[in-house]
Coordinates of C-alpha atoms in Angstrom, one line a residue:
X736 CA 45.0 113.5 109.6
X737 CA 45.1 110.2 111.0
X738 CA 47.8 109.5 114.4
X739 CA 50.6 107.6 113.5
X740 CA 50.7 104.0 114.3
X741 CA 53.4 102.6 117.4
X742 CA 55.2 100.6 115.2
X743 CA 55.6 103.9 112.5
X744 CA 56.5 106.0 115.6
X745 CA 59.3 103.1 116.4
X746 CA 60.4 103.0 112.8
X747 CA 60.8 106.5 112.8
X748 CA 62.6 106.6 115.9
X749 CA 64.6 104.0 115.4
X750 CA 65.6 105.8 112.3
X751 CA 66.4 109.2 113.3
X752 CA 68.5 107.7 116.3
X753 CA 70.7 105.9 113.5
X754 CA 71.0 108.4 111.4
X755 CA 72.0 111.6 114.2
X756 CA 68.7 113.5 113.7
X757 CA 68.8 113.9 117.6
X758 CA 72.4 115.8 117.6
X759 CA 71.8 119.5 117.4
X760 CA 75.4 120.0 116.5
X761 CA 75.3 117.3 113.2
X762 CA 72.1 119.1 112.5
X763 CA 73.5 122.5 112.1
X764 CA 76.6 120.7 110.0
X765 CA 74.2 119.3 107.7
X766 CA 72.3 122.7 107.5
X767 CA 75.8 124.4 106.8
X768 CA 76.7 121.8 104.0
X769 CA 73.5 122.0 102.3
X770 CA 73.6 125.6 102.2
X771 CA 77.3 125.1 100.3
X772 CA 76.6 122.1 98.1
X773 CA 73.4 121.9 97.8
X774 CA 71.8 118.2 98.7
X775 CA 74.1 115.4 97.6
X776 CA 76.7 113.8 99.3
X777 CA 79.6 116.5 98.7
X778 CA 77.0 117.9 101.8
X779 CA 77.2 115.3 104.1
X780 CA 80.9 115.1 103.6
X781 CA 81.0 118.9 104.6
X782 CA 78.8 118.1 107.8
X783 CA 81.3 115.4 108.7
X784 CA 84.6 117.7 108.3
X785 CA 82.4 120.1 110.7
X786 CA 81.1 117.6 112.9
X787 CA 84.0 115.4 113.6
X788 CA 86.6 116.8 111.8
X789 CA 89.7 114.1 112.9
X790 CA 87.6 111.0 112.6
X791 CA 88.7 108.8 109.9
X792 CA 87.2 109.2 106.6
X793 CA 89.1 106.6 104.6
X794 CA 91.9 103.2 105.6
X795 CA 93.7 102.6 102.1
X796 CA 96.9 100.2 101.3
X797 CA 98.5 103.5 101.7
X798 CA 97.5 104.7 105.2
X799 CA 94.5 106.8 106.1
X800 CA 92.8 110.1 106.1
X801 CA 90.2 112.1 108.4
X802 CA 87.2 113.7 107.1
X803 CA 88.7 117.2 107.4
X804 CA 91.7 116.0 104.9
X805 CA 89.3 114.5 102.7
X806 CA 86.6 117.6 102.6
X807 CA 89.5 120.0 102.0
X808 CA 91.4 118.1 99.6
X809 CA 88.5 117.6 97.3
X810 CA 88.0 121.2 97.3
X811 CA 91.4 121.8 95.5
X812 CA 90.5 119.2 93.5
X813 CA 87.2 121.1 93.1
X814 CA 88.5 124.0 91.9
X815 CA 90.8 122.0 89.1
X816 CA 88.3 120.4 87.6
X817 CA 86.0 124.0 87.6
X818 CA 89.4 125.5 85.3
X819 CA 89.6 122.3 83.3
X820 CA 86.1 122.8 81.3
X821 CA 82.8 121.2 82.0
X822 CA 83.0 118.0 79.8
X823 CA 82.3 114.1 81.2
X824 CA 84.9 113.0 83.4
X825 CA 85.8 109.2 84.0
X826 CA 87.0 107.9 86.9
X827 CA 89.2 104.6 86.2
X828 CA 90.6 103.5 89.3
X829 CA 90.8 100.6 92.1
X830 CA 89.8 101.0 95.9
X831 CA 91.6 103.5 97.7
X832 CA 90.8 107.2 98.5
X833 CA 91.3 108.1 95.1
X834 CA 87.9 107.1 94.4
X835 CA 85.9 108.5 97.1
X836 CA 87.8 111.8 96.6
X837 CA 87.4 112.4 92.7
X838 CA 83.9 111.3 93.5
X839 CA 83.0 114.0 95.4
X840 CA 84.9 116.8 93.8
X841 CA 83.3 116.1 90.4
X842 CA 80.0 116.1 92.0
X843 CA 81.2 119.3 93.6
X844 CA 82.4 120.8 89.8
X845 CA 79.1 120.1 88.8
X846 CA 80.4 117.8 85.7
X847 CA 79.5 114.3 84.5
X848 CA 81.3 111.2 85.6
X849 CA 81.6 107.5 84.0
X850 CA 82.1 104.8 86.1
X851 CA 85.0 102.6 84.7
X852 CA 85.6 99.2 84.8
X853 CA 89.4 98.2 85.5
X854 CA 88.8 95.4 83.8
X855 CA 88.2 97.3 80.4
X856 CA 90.2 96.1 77.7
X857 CA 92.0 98.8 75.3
X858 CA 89.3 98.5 72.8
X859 CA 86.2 98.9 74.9
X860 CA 87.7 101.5 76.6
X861 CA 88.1 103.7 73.5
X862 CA 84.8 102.7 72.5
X863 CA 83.5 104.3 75.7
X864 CA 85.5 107.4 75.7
X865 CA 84.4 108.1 72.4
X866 CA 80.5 107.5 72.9
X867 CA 80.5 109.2 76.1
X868 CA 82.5 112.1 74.7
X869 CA 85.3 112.5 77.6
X870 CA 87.4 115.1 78.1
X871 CA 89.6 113.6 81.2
X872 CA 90.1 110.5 82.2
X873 CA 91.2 110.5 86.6
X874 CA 93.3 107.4 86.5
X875 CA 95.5 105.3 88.4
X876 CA 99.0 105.0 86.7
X877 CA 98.7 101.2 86.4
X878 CA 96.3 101.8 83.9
X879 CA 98.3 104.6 81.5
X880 CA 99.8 101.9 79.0
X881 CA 96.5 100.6 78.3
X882 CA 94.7 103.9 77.9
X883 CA 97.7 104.8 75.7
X884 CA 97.4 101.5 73.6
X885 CA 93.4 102.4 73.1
X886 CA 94.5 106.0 71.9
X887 CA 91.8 107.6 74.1
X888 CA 92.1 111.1 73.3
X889 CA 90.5 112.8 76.7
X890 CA 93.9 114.0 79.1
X891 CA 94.8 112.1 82.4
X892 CA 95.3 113.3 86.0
X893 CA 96.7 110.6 88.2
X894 CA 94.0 108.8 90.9
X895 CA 96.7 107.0 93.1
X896 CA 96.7 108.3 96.6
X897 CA 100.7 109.2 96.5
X898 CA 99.9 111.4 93.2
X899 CA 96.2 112.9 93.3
X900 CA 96.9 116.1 95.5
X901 CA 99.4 117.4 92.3
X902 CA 96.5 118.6 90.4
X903 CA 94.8 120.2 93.6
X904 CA 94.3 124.2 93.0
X905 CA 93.7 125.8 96.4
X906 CA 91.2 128.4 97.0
X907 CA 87.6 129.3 97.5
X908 CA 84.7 127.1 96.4
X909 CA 81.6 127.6 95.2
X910 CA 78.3 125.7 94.9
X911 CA 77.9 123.9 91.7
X912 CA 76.7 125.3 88.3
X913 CA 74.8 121.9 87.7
X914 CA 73.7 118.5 89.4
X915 CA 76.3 116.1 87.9
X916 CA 75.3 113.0 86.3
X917 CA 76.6 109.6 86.8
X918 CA 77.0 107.3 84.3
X919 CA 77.2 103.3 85.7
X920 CA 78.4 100.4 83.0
X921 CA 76.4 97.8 82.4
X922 CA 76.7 94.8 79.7
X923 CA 75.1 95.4 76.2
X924 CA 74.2 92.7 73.9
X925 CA 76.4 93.5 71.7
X926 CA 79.3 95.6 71.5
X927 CA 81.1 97.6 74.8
X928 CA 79.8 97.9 77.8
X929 CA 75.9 100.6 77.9
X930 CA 76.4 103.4 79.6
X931 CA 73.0 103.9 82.3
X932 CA 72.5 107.0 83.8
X933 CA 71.8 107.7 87.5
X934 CA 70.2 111.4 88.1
X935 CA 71.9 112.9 90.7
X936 CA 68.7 114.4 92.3
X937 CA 68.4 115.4 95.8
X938 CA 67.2 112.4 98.1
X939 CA 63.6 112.1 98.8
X940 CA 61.7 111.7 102.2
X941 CA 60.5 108.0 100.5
X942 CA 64.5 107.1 99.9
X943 CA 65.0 106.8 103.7
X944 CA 62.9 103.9 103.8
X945 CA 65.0 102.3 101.7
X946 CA 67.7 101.7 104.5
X947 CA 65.3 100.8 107.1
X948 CA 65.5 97.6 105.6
X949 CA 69.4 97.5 105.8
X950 CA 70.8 97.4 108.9
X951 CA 73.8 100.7 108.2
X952 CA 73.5 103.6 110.5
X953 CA 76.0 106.9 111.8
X954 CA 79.8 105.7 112.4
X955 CA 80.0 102.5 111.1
X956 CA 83.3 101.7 110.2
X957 CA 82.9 99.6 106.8
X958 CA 84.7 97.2 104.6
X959 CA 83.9 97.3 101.2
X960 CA 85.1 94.7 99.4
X961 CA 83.6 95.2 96.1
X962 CA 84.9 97.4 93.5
X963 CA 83.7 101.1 94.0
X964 CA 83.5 101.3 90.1
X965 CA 80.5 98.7 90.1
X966 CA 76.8 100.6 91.2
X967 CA 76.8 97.7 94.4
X968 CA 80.2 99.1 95.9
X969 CA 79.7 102.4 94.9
X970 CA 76.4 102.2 96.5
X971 CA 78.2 101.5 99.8
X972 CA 81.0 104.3 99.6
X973 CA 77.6 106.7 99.3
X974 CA 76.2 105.0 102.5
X975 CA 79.3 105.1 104.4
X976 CA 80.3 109.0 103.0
X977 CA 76.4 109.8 104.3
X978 CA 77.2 108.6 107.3
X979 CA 80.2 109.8 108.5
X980 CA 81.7 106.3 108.6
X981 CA 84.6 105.3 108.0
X982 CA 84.9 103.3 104.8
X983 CA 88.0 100.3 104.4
X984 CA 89.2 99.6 101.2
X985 CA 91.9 97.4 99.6
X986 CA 93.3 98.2 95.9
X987 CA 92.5 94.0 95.2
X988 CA 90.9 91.8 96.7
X989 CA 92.7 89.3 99.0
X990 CA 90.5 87.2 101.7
X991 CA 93.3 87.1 104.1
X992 CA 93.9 91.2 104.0
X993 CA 90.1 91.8 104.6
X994 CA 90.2 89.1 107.4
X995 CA 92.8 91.0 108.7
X996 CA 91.8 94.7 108.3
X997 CA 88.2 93.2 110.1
X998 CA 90.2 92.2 113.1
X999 CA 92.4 95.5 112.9
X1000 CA 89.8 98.0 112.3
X1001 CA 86.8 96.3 114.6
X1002 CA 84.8 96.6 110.9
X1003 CA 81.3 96.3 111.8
X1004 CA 80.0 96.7 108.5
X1005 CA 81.2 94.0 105.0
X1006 CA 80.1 94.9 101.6
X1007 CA 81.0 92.2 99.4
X1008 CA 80.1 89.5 96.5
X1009 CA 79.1 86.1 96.6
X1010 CA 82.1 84.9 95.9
X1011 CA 84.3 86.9 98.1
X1012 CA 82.2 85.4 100.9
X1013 CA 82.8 81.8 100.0
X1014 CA 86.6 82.6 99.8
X1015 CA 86.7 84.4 103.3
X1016 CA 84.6 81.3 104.4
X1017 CA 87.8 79.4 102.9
X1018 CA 90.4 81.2 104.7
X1019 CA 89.1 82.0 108.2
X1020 CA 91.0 80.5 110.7
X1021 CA 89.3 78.3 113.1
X1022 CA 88.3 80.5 116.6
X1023 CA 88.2 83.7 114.4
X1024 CA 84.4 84.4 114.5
X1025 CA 84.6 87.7 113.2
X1026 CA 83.0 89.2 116.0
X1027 CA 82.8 93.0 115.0
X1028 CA 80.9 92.4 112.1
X1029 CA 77.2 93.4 113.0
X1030 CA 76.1 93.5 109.0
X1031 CA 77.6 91.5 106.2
X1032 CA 75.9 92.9 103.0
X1033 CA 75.9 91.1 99.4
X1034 CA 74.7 92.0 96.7
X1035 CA 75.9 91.7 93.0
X1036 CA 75.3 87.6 92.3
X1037 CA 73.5 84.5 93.1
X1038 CA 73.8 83.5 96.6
X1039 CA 73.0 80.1 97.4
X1040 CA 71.2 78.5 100.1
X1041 CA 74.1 76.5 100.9
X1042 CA 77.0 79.8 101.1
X1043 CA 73.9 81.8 103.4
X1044 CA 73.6 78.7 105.6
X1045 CA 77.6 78.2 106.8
X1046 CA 77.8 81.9 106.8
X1047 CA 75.3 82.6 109.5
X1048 CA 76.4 79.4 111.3
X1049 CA 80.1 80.0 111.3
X1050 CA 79.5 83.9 111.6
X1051 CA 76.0 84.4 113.2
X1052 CA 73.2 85.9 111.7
X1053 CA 74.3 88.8 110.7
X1054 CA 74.2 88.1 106.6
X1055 CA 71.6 90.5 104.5
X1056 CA 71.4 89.6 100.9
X1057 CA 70.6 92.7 98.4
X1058 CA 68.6 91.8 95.2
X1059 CA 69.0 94.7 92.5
X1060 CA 70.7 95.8 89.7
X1061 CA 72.2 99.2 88.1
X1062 CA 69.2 100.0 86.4
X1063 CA 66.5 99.1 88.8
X1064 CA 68.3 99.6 92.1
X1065 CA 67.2 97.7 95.4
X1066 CA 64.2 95.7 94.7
X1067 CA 64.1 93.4 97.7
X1068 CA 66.7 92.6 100.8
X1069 CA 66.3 88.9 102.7
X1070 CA 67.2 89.2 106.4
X1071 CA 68.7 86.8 108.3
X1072 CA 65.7 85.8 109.4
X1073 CA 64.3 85.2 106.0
X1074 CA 67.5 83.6 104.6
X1075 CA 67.1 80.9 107.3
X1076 CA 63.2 80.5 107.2
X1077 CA 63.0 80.5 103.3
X1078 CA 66.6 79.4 101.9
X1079 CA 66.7 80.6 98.2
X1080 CA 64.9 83.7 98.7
X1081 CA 65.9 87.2 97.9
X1082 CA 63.5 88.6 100.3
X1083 CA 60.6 91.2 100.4
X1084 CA 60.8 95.0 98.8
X1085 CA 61.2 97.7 101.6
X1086 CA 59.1 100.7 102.3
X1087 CA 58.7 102.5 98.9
X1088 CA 59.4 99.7 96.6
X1089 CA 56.9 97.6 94.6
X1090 CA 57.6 94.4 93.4
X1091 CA 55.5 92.3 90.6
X1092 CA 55.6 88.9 89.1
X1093 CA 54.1 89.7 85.1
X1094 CA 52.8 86.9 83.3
X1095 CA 53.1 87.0 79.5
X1096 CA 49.7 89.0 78.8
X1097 CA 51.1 91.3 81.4
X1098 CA 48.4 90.3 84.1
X1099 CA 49.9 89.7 87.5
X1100 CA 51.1 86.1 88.6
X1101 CA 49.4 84.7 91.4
X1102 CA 51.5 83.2 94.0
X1103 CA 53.8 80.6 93.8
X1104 CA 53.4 80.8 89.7
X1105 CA 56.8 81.8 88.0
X1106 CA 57.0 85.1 85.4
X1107 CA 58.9 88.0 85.0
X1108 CA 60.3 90.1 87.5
X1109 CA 59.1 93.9 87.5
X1110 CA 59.8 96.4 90.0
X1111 CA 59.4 100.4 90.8
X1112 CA 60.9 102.9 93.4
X1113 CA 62.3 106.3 93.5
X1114 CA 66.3 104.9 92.3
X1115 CA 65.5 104.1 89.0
X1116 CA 67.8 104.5 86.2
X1117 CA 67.0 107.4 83.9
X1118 CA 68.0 105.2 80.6
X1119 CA 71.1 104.4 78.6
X1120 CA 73.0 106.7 77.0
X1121 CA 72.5 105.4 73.5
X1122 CA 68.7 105.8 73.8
X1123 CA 67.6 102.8 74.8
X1124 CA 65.5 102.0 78.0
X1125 CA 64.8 98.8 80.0
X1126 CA 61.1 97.4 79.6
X1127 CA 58.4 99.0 81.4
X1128 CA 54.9 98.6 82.1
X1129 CA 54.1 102.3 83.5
X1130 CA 55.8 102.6 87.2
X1131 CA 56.7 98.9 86.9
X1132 CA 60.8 98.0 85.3
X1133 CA 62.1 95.1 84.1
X1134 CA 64.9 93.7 85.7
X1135 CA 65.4 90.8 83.2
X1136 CA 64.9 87.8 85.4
X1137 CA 62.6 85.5 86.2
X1138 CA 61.0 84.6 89.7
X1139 CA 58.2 84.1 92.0
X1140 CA 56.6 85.5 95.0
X1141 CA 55.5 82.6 97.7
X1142 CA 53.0 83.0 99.7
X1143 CA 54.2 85.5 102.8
X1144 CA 55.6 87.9 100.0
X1145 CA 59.1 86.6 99.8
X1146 CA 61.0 86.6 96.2
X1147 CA 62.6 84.7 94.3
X1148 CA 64.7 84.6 91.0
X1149 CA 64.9 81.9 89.1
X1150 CA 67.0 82.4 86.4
X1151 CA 67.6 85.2 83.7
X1152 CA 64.5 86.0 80.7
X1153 CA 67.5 86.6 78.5
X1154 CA 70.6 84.7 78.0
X1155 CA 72.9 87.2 80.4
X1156 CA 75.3 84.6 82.4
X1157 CA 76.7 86.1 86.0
X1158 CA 79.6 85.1 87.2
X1159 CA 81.6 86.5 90.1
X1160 CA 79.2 89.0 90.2
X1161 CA 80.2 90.2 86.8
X1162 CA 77.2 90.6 83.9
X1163 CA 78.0 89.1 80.8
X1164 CA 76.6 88.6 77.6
X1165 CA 77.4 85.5 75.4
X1166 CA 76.7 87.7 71.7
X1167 CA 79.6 90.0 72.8
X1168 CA 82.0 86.9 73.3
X1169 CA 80.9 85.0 70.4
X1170 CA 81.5 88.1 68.4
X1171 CA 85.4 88.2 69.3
X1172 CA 86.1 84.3 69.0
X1173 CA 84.3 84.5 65.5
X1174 CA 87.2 87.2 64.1
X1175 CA 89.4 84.3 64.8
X1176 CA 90.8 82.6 61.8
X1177 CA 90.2 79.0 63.2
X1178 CA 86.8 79.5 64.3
X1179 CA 83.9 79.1 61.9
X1180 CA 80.9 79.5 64.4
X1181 CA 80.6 80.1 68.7
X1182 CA 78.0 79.7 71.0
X1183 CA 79.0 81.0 74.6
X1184 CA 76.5 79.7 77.4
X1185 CA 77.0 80.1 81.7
X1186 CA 77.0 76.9 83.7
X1187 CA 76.8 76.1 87.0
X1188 CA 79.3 77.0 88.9
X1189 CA 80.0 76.5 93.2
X1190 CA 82.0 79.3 93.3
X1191 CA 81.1 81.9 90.4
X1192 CA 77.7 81.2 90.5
X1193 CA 78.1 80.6 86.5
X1194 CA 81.4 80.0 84.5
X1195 CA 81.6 81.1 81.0
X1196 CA 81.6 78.0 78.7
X1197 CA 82.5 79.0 74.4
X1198 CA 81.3 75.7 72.2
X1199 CA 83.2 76.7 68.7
X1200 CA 83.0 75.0 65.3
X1201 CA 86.4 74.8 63.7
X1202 CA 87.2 75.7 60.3
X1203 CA 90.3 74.1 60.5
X1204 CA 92.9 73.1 63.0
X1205 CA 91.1 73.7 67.0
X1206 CA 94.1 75.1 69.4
X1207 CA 92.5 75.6 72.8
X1208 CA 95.8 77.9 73.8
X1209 CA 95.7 80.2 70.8
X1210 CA 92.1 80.8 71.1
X1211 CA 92.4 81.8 75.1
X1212 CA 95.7 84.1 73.9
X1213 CA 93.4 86.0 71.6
X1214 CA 90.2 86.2 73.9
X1215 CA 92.9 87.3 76.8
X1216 CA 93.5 89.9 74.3
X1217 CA 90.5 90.9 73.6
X1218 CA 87.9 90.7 76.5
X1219 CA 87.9 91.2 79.7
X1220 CA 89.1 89.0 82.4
X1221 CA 85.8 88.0 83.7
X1222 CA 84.5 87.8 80.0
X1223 CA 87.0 85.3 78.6
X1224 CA 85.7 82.0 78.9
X1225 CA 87.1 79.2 80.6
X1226 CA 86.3 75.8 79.5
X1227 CA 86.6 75.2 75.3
X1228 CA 84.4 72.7 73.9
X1229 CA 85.1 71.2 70.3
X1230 CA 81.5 70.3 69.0
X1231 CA 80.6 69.8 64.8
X1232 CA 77.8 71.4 64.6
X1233 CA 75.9 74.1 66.7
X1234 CA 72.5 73.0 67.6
X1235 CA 70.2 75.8 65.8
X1236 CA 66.0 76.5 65.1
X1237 CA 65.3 76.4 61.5
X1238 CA 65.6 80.2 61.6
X1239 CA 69.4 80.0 62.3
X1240 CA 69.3 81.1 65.8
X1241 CA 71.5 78.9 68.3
X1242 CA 69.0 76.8 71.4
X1243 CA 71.4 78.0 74.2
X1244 CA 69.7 75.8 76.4
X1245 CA 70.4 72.6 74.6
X1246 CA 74.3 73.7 74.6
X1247 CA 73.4 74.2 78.4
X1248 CA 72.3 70.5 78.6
X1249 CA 75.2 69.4 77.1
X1250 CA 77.5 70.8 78.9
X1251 CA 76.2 69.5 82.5
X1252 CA 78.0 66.6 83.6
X1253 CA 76.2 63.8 82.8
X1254 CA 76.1 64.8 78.7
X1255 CA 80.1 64.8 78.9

């Protein structure tokens, strides 16, 4: 056996002084809630309620709750959903403790949970109830009228803080019968939302390599801007649960609250979008530096040279930008430092991830040369639920975009291999959208394309042939109706003809072109 190397002795230390492994009495927490739950983060919850049982767990719009509260409530819930059956569960609700509390207690019942968009209109939502076969649906009462309009069969139990504990059964718990299964949303091509499924397997000495790279550690007190619904945010309510930190959460998200609740709460840790950066850049009074903050992590979209410059300069350098997706989980994280060296980039893989550039015979790219993006680690996705998988080539996945690799091992994505626009930080795809403005009586054919956009990074852009009369209004009345918010488009352009290949199919780029500036 060879003797480890001083920087691997620092990494290691480094690590095991962030993460407690040098408190005796978190260690015999964490033994104590492994030997109840099994390893999983219904565990480390446990170890947290031991450890420090009155620290705070959760700060919602509606107050806030310690780690003892939130470890003994989810045990009632528990023991509900043990007497309710063992059939898929999903969770539709905003960010409060709703979440993080069904979260653990259907890990703790041993059942399946889908991940629900709130942004799921009636139809989609039945769709998804119906392929994933649900039996109860843990939502917040905002969203009963619509889950009555999309006759979803499955029975309801309120999510909203005021309301959860009714269902709680007190009483003994036991370990699970089963490792749950967590089902994550992600666009289709067609159709609602896939369904891809993330094993809930015990963590792996390799997975703690992983967050060397980002810079989380015991008792942070974190914002998480994002919605805990989408893998990125519920990614972050895992760290923070893990960690006995406490997490911040707003139901919406409003730039001057989380400005606020930074200031209030001494946040030291953001979890957001793109987006949601540019519009606390917005809002941010001038002499409010945000001091607290020692990470700000994004994820989820684009981020542009330009946003990661005048964050670090009005902020500091304390920006970290996450490259990833549902399916492939983190493939690379850019540092401040890299951010500021190499504007653009995405960064390198950490410890335990691989990243490849594939050219089309499947050889590797050498530097600098673009191709598709592949990537391997220990997070994978375990496949839809329809069947289907993402493109492999052995360890290696596809994450669907296209990039390069310079010269020191830095990344970057150029674009997307299919035609999958992301705006907001929201996945969509243009056959879905097409499909719903086609069922309109005034529309003969559509073409939906993303363009460039400062803020969402893209903006969805529908180019429609009339069959008769063109109303603009009536159109965005029936796409309000029947997509979701971030999938409705927002500009509608009145064109004669849809520029096609002799085959039929539509050159997306060429509506791109068209729709840039200088063609209009």
């Amino acid at each position: 056996m060879q003797p480890l190397g001083v920087k691997t002795l620092c990494r290691l230390t480094q690590r095991s002084l962030r993460f407690g492994a040098l408190d005796p009495m978190l260690n015999a927490a964490r033994v104590a809630g492994f030997a109840k739950w099994g390893a999983g983060i219904s565990a480390l919850v446990h170890a947290s309620a031991l450890r420090w049982p009155n620290r705070t767990a959760v700060v919602d719009d509606h107050g806030s709750m310690s780690y003892r509260q939130l470890d003994r409530m989810a045990d009632g819930l528990t023991n509900y959903l043990r007497s309710d059956g063992n059939g898929p569960v999903g969770l539709l609700c905003r960010n409060h403790r709703g979440f993080p509390l069904a979260q653990i207690a259907i890990e703790r019942a041993g059942r399946d949970v889908v991940m629900l968009s709130t942004a799921l209109p009636a139809q989609q939502l039945r769709d998804i109830a119906d392929r994933e076969a649900l039996t109860l649906l843990i939502a917040d009462a905002e969203f009963l009228e619509r889950i009555d309009q999309a006759g979803v069969s499955a029975r309801v139990v309120p999510a909203d803080p005021d309301q959860i504990g009714t269902w709680s059964k007190p009483g003994p718990t036991t370990p699970p019968p089963r490792r749950s299964e967590m089902i994550m949303l992600t666009s289709g091509t067609t159709g609602p939302p896939k369904g891809a499924r993330r094993s809930n397997r015990p963590p792996r000495i390799s997975d703690a390599s992983l967050l060397d790279a980002i810079p989380i550690r015991m008792n942070d007190v974190t914002l998480i801007a994002s919605p805990l619904f989408h893998a990125w945010g519920l990614a972050q309510c895992s760290f923070a649960l893990a960690t006995g930190s406490t997490i911040v959460v707003h139901a919406k998200f409003d730039p001057n609250a989380t400005l606020r609740a930074v200031a209030e709460h001494g946040v030291s840790v953001l979890a957001a979008v793109p987006l949601m950066l540019s519009r606390i850049l917005e809002e941010t009074p001038p002499g409010n530096e945000l001091t607290s903050l020692r990470a700000t992590l994004c994820s989820g979209n684009v981020l542009s040279a330009t946003l990661a410059k005048n964050w670090i300069e009005r902020f500091g350098p304390n920006l970290y930008n996450i490259y990833g997706s549902t399916e492939t989980a983190v493939a690379s994280v850019a540092t401040p430092k890299d951010l500021l060296a190499a504007p653009g980039t995405v960064g390198r893989p950490p410890r335990g991830v691989t990243v490849a550039i594939l050219d089309d015979g499947d050889k590797p790219a050498a530097s600098n040369q673009l191709g598709r993006v592949f990537t391997a680690n220990s997070q994978q996705f375990a496949g839809y639920t329809d069947g289907s998988n993402r493109a492999r080539r052995g360890r290696l996945m596809a994450t669907g975009d296209l990039g390069y690799l310079d010269n020191k091992g830095r990344l970057f994505v150029d674009g997307r291999e299919n035609d999958l626009i992301v705006t907001g930080g929201e996945n969509v795809f243009p056959s879905l959208i097409e499909e719903v403005l086609e069922q309109h009586d005034s529309v003969l054919n559509a073409a939906v394309v993303g363009l460039p956009d400062a803020k969402y990074g893209q903006r969805v852009v529908a180019f429609v042939v009339a069959n008769h009369g063109f109303d603009v209004d009536e159109l965005d009345a029936w796409a309000r109706q029947n997509l979701a918010a971030f999938q409705r488009p927002r500009e509608y352009r009145s064109v004669d003809a849809l520029p096609m290949t002799t085959t039929g199919k539509v050159i997306r780029h060429a509506l791109a072109t068209l729709g840039l500036a200088e063609h209009i």
